[in-house]
Coordinates of C-alpha atoms in Angstrom, one line a residue:
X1 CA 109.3 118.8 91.0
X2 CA 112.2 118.9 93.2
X3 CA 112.1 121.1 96.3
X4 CA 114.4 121.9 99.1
X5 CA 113.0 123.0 102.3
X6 CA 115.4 125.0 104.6
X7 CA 114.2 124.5 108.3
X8 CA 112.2 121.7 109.9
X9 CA 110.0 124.0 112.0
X10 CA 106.1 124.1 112.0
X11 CA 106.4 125.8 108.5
X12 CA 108.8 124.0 107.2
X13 CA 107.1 120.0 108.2
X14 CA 103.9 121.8 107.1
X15 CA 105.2 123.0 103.3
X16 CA 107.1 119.4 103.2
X17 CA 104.4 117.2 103.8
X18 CA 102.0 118.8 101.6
X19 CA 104.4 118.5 98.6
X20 CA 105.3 115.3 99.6
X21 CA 101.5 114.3 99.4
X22 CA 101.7 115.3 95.6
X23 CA 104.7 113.2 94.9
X24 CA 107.0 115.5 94.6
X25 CA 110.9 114.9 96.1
X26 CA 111.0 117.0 99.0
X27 CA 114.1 117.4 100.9
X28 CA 114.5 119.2 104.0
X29 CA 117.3 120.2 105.7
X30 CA 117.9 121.5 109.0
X31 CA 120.9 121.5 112.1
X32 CA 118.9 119.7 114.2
X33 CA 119.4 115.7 114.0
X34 CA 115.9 115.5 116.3
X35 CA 114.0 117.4 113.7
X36 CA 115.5 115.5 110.6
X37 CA 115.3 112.5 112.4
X38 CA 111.6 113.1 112.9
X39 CA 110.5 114.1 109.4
X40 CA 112.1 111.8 107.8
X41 CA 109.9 109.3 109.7
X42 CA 106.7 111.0 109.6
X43 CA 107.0 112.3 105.8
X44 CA 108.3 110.3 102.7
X45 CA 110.9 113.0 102.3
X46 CA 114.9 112.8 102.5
X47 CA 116.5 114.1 105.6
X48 CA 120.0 116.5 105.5
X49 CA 121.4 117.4 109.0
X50 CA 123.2 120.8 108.2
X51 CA 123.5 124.4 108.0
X52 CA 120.6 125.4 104.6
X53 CA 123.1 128.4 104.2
X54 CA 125.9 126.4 103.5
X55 CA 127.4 125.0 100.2
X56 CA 128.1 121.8 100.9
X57 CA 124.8 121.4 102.6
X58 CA 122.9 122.3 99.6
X59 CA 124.9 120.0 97.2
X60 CA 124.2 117.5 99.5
X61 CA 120.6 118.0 99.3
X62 CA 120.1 117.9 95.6
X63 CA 120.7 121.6 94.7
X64 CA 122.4 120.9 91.4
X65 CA 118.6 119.5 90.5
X66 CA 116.8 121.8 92.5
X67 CA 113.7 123.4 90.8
X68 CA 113.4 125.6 93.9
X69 CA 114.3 126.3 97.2
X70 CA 112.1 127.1 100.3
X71 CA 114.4 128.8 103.0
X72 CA 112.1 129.2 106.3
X73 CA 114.8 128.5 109.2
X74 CA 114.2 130.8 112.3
X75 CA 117.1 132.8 110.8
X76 CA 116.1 135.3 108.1
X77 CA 120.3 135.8 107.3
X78 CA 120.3 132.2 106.7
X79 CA 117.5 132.0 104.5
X80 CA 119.0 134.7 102.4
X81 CA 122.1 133.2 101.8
X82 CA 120.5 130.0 101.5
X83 CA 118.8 131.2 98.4
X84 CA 122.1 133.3 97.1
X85 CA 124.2 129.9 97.3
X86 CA 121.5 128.1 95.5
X87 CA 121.7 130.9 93.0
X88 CA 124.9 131.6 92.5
X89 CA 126.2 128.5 92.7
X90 CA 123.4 125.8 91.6
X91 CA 121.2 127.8 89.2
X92 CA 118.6 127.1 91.5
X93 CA 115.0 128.8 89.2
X94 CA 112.6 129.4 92.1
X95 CA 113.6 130.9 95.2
X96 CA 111.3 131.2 98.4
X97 CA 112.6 133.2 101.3
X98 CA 110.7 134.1 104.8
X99 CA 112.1 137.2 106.2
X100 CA 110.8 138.3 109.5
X101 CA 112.7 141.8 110.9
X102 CA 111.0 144.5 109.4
X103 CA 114.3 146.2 108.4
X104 CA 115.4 144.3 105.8
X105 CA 111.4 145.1 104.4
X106 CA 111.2 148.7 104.7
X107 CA 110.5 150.4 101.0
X108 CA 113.5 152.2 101.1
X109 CA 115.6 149.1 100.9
X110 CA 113.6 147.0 98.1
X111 CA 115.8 146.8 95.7
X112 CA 118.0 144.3 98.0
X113 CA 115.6 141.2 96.8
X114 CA 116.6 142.4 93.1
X115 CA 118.1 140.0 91.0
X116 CA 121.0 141.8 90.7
X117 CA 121.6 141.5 94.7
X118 CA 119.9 139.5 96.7
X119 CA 117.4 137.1 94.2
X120 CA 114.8 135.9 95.7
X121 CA 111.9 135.7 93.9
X122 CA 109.6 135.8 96.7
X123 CA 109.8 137.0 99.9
X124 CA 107.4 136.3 102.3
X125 CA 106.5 138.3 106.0
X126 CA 104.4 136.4 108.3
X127 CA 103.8 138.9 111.1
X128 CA 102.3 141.4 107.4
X129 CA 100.3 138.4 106.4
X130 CA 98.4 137.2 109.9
X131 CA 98.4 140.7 110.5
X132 CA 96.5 141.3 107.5
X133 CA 94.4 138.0 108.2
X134 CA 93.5 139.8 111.4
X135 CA 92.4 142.9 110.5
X136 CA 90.0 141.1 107.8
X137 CA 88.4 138.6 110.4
X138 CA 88.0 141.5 112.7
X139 CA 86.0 143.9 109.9
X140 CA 83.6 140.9 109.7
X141 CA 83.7 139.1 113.0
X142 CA 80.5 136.9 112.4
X143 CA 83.1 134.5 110.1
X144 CA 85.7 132.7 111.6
X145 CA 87.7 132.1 108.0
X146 CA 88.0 134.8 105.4
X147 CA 90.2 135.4 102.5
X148 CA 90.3 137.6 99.7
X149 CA 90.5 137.4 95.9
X150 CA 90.9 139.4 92.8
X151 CA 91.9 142.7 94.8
X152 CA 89.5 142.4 97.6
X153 CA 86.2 141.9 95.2
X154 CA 85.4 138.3 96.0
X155 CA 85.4 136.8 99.8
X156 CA 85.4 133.6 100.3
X157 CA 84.3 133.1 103.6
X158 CA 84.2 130.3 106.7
X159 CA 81.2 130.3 109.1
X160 CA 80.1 127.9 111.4
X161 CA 76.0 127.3 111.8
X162 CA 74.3 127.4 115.2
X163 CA 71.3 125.2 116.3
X164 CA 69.4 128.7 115.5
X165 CA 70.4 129.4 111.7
X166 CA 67.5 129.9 109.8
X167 CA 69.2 127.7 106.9
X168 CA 70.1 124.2 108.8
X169 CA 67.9 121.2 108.1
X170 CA 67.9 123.1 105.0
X171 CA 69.2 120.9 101.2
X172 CA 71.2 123.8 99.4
X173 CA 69.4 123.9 96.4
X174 CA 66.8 125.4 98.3
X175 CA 69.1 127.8 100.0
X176 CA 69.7 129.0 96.4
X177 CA 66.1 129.5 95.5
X178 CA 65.2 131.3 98.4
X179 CA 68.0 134.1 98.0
X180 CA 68.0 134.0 94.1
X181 CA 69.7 137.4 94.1
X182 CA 72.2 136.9 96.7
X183 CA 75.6 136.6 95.0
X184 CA 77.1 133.6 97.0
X185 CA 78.2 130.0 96.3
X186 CA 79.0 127.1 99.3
X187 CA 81.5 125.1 98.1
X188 CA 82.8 123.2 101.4
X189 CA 81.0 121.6 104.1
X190 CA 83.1 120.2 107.0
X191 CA 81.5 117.7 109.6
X192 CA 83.1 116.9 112.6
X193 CA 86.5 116.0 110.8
X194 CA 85.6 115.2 107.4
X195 CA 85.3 118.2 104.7
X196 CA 83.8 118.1 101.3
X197 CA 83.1 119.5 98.2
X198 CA 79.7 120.8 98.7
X199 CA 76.6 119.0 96.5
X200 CA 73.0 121.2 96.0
X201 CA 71.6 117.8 97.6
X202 CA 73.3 118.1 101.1
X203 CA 71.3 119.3 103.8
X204 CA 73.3 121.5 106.6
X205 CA 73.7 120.5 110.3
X206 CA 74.2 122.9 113.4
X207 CA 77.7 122.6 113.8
X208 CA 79.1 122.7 110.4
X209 CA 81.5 124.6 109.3
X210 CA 79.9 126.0 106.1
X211 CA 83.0 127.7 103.7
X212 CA 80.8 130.1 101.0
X213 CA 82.4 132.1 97.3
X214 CA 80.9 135.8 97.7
X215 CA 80.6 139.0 96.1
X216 CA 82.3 140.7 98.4
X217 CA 78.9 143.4 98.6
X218 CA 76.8 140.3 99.8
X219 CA 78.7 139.0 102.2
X220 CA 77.3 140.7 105.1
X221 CA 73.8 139.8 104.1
X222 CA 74.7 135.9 103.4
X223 CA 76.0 135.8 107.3
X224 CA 72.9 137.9 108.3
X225 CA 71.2 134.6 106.8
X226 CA 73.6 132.5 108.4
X227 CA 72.1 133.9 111.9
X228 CA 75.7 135.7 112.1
X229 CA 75.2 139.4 111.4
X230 CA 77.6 140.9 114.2
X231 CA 78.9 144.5 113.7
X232 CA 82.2 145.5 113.4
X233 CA 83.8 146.4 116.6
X234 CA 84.6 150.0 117.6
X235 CA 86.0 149.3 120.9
X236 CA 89.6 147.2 120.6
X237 CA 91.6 145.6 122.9
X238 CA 95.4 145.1 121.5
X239 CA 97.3 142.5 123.8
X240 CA 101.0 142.0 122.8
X241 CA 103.0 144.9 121.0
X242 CA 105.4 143.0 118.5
X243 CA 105.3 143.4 115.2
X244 CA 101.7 141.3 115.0
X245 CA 99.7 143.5 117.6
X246 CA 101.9 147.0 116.0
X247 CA 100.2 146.1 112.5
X248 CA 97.2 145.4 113.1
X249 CA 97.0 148.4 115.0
X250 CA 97.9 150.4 112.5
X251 CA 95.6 148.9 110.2
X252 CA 93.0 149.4 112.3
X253 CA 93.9 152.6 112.7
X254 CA 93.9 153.1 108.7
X255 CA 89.6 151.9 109.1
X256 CA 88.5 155.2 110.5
X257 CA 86.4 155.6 113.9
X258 CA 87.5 152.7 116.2
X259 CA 88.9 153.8 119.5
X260 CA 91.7 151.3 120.4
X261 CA 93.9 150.2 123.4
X262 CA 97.4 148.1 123.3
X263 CA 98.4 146.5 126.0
X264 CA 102.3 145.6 125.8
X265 CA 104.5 144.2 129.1
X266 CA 108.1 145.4 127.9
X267 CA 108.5 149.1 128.9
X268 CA 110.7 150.0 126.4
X269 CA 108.9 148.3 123.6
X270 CA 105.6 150.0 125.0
X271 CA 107.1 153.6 124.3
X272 CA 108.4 152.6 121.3
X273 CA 105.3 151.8 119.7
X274 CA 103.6 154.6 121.5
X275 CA 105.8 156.3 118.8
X276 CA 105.1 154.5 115.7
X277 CA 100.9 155.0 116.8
X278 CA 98.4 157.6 115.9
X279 CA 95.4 156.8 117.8
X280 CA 96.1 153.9 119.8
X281 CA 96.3 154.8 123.3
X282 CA 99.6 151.9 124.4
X283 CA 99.2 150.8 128.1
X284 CA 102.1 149.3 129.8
X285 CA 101.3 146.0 131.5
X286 CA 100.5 142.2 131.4
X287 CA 97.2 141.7 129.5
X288 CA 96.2 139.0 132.4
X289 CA 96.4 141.7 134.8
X290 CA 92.4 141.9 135.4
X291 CA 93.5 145.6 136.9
X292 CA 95.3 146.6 133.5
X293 CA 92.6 145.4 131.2
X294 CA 90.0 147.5 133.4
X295 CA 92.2 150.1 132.9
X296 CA 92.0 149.8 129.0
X297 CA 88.2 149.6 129.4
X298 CA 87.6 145.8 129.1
X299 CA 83.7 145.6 130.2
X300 CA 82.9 148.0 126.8
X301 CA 85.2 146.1 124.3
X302 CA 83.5 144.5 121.5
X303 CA 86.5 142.5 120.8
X304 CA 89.9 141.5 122.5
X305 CA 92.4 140.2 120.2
X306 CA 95.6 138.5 122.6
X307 CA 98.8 138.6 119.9
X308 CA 101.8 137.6 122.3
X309 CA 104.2 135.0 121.1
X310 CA 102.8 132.7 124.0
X311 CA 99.8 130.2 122.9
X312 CA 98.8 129.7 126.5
X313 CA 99.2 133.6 127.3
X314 CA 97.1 134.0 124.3
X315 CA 94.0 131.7 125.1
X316 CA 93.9 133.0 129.4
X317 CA 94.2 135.9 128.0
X318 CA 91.5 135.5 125.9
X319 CA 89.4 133.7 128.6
X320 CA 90.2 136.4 131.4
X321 CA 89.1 139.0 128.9
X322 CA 85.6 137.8 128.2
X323 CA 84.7 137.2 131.9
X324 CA 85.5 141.0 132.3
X325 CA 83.2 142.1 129.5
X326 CA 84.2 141.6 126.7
X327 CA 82.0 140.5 124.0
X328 CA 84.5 138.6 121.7
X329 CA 87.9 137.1 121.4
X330 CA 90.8 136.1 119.3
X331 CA 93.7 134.8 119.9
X332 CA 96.9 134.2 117.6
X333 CA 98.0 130.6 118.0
X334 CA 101.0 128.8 116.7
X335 CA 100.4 124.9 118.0
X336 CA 97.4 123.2 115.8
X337 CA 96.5 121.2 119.2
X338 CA 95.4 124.1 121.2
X339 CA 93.0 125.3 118.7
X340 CA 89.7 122.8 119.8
X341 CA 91.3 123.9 123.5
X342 CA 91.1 127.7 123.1
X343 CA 87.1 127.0 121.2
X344 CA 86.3 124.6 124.0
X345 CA 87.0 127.2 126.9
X346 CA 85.3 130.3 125.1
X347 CA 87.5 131.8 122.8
X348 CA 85.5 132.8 119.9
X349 CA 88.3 132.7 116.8
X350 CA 91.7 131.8 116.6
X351 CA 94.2 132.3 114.2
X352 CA 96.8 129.9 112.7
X353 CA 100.4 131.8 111.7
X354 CA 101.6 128.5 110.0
X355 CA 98.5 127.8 107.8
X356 CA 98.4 131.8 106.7
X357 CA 102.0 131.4 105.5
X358 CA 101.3 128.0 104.0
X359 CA 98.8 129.0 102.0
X360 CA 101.1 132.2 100.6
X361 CA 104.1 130.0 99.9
X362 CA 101.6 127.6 98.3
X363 CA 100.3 130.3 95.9
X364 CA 104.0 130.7 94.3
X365 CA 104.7 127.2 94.2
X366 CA 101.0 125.9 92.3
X367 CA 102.0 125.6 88.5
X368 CA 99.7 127.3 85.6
X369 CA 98.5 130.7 86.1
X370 CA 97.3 130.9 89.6
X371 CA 96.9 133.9 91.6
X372 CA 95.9 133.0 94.8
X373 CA 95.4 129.9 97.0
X374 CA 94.1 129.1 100.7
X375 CA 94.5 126.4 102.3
X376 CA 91.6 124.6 104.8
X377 CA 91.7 122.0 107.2
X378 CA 95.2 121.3 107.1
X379 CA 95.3 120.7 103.6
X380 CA 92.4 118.8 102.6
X381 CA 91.2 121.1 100.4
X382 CA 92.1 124.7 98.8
X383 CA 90.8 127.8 97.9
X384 CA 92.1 128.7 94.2
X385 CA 92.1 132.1 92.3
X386 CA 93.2 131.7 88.9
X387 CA 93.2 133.0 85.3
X388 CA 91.2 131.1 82.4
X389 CA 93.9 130.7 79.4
X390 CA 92.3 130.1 75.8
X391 CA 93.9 126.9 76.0
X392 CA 91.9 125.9 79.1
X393 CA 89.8 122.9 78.8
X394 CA 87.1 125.1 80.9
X395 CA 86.6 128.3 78.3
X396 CA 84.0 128.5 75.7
X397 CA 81.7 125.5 77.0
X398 CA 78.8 125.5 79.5
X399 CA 80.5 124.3 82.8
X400 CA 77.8 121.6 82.9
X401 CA 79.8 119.8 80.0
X402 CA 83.3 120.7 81.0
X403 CA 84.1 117.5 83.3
X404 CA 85.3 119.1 86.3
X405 CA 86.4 116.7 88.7
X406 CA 84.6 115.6 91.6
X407 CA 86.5 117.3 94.3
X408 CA 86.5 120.8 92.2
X409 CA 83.6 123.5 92.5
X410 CA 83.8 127.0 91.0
X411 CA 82.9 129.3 93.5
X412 CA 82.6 132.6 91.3
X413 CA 84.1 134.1 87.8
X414 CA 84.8 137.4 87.7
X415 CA 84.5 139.2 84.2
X416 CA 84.3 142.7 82.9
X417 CA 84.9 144.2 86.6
X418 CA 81.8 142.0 87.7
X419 CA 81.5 139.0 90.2
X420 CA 79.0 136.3 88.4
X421 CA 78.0 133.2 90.5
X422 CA 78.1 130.0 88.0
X423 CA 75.5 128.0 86.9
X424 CA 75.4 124.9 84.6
X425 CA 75.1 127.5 81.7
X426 CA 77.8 129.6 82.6
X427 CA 80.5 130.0 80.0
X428 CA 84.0 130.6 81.0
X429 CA 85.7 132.8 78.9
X430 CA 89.8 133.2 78.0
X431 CA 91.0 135.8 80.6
X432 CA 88.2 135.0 83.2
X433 CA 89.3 135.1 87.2
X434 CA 88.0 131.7 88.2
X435 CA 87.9 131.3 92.3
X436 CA 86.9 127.9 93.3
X437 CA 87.4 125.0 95.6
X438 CA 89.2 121.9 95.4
X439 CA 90.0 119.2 97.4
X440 CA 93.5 117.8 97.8
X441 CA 93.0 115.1 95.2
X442 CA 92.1 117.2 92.6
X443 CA 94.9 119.7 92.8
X444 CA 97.3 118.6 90.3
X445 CA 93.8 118.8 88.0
X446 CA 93.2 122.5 88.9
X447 CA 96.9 122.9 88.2
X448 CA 96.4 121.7 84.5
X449 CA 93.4 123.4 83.6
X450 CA 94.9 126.4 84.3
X451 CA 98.5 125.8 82.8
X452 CA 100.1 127.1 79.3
X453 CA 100.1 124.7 76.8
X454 CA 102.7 124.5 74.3
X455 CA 99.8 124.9 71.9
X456 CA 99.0 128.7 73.5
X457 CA 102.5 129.7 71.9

């Protein structure tokens, strides 16, 4: 596949090198000769110094052969016209677009991404989606990975064990037969640095990072297991009031009895949102202000969540916050090196922007019919949610004989509005919801099981 990426920021590197790793011919273009300069050494992709928006630019970078287009410069105007000219003028098939002011978003107005005006086949809002990631990882705070499949009714779920879990020094086989009604499947175990497709044999560790497939009803009784049961939070601390910190506001607003306080520094942008909130009770000040967190009733939170655009603001924050009483922290964090920084000083989860918006571009670029993907630890493995065609080499065979890669572990199937866990005898059947694991080797395998053959037609 050919792809052109439009910007050589975090997002932009990230999406290149991952496609890169899979052979495909990446290009990536971007103004900055620094940034080309240094992708093109790092990655074995083609470096274009120019402006993505611009004809010339594009033809230089292969848009006559383009299967698609990824347009994630810091400018959403030039990522829409990006994928216009590519449209318009190179016949471009798949065009990706991240669009961050809300305006151009608002329901009123959808009909501007039509095909007929502005076609972009997807359009993608980063401050929605960690928004969204936020508000999940705060309903179940004993996890510090979750993501959602088939319309919220299977979790799949990252927890890290403590020297105290009543299942470590534990091989999983035996985790099954102890809980044999508990609808859950591990699938990934990462150690230290290494992560892996998980094997009934291996025996857990304190310290791994255990990634489990759940019935979404069972979840909270698998972390009870896991020696993480905590409660949701009712008490909230907001800090930062951009578009991150406004949404998740409102979504926690949308959950019912939680009393919650924003903390915003800008005057102007505090009364603003004052406006757009219900509930929320918006205080005007710097969230490392000890006297303005008192003020939002720090020593009672349950959970402080620091959403500025500042990494280092985020983690003090964070840090400052717990000292005064809070019980738990998160903190929004854009650079990948300050995440073992912000776990080794206290802060209990962080969340990565670039990985959550990864993993949604990399859901409309998989081929076959998938439906959902997450990516962990950087890219050496995936989440998958996809539909079983009658073509599939998995359907109507016990999945003990269907040769599934090494790397690849089916996590649930969901059927008949039911989540089953699979066994060796499980059938898969055409039209199935298969979530499951793989790592980055076995990809391109996932994506052909799960692909229309010419024979389906």
């Amino acid at each position: 596949m050919r792809v052109i990426v439009c910007g050589a920021g975090r997002v932009g590197v990230g999406i290149a090198r991952r496609l890169s790793r899979e052979n495909n011919e990446v290009t990536v273009v971007d103004q900055s000769k620094a940034l080309i300069r240094n992708v093109a050494e790092r990655l074995d992709v083609r470096g274009v110094v120019g402006n993505g928006a611009y004809p010339e630019t594009l033809e230089e970078a292969g848009a006559r052969e383009a299967d698609m287009i990824i347009a994630v410069t810091f400018s959403d105007e030039v990522n829409m016209v990006a994928c216009q000219i590519a449209h318009t003028l190179f016949k471009v098939p798949t065009k990706i677009a991240r669009i961050r002011a809300q305006g151009y978003l608002d329901p009123r107005y959808s009909d501007i991404f039509s095909r007929n005006h502005l076609p972009i086949d997807v359009v993608i809002s980063p401050e929605r989606e960690v928004s969204e990631a936020i508000i999940q990882r705060m309903s179940t705070p004993g996890a510090f990975e979750i993501k959602s499949f088939v319309d919220g009714r299977i979790w799949a779920v990252g927890v890290k064990l403590r020297d105290d879990c009543p299942i470590v020094n534990t091989p999983l086989r035996q985790v099954a037969e102890l809980f044999p009604d508990l609808k859950i499947t591990i699938v990934a175990i990462k150690r230290g640095d290494n992560i892996w497709r998980a094997h009934s044999g291996d025996q857990l560790e304190p310290g791994d990072q255990v990634y489990f497939v759940s019935d979404r009803q069972d979840v909270t009784r698998a972390l009870e297991i896991m020696g993480e049961a905590a409660r949701q939070a009712r008490r909230v601390i907001i800090v930062g009031g951009g578009n991150v910190g406004l949404f998740v506001a409102k979504g926690l607003e949308k959950l019912g009895s939680m009393k919650i306080r924003l903390i915003e520094r800008d005057r102007k942008r505090a009364e603003h949102i004052a406006e757009e909130l219900e509930r929320t009770i918006v205080l005007q000040g710097d969230g490392l202000d000890r006297s303005v967190l008192s003020e939002a009733g720090v020593a009672d939170a349950e959970t402080v969540v620091s959403v500025t655009d500042n990494d280092q603001a985020n983690i003090l924050t964070s840090v400052v916050a717990k000292r005064e009483g809070a019980r738990r922290s998160m903190a929004l964090i854009n650079d990948l090196d300050y995440g073992p920084i912000a776990e080794s000083v206290g802060v209990d989860r962080h969340v990565d922007p670039r990985s959550i918006t990864i993993s949604t571009i990399l859901q409309h670029i998989r081929r076959g019919r998938i439906k959902g993907v997450y990516s962990l630890s950087d890219g050496a493995a995936e989440l998958i949610d996809a539909i079983a065609l009658e073509t599939s080499p998995l359907v109507n065979k016990p999945l003990r004989e269907a040769n599934l890669p090494e790397g690849v572990m089916i996590g649930a199937v969901f059927r008949d509005n039911e989540v089953q866990m699979p066994t060796g005898d499980t059938i898969i059947n055409a039209g199935d919801r298969v979530v499951l694991l793989s790592t980055r080797d076995n990809v391109k395998d996932v994506e052909q099981m799960f692909r229309v053959s010419i024979e389906y037609f």
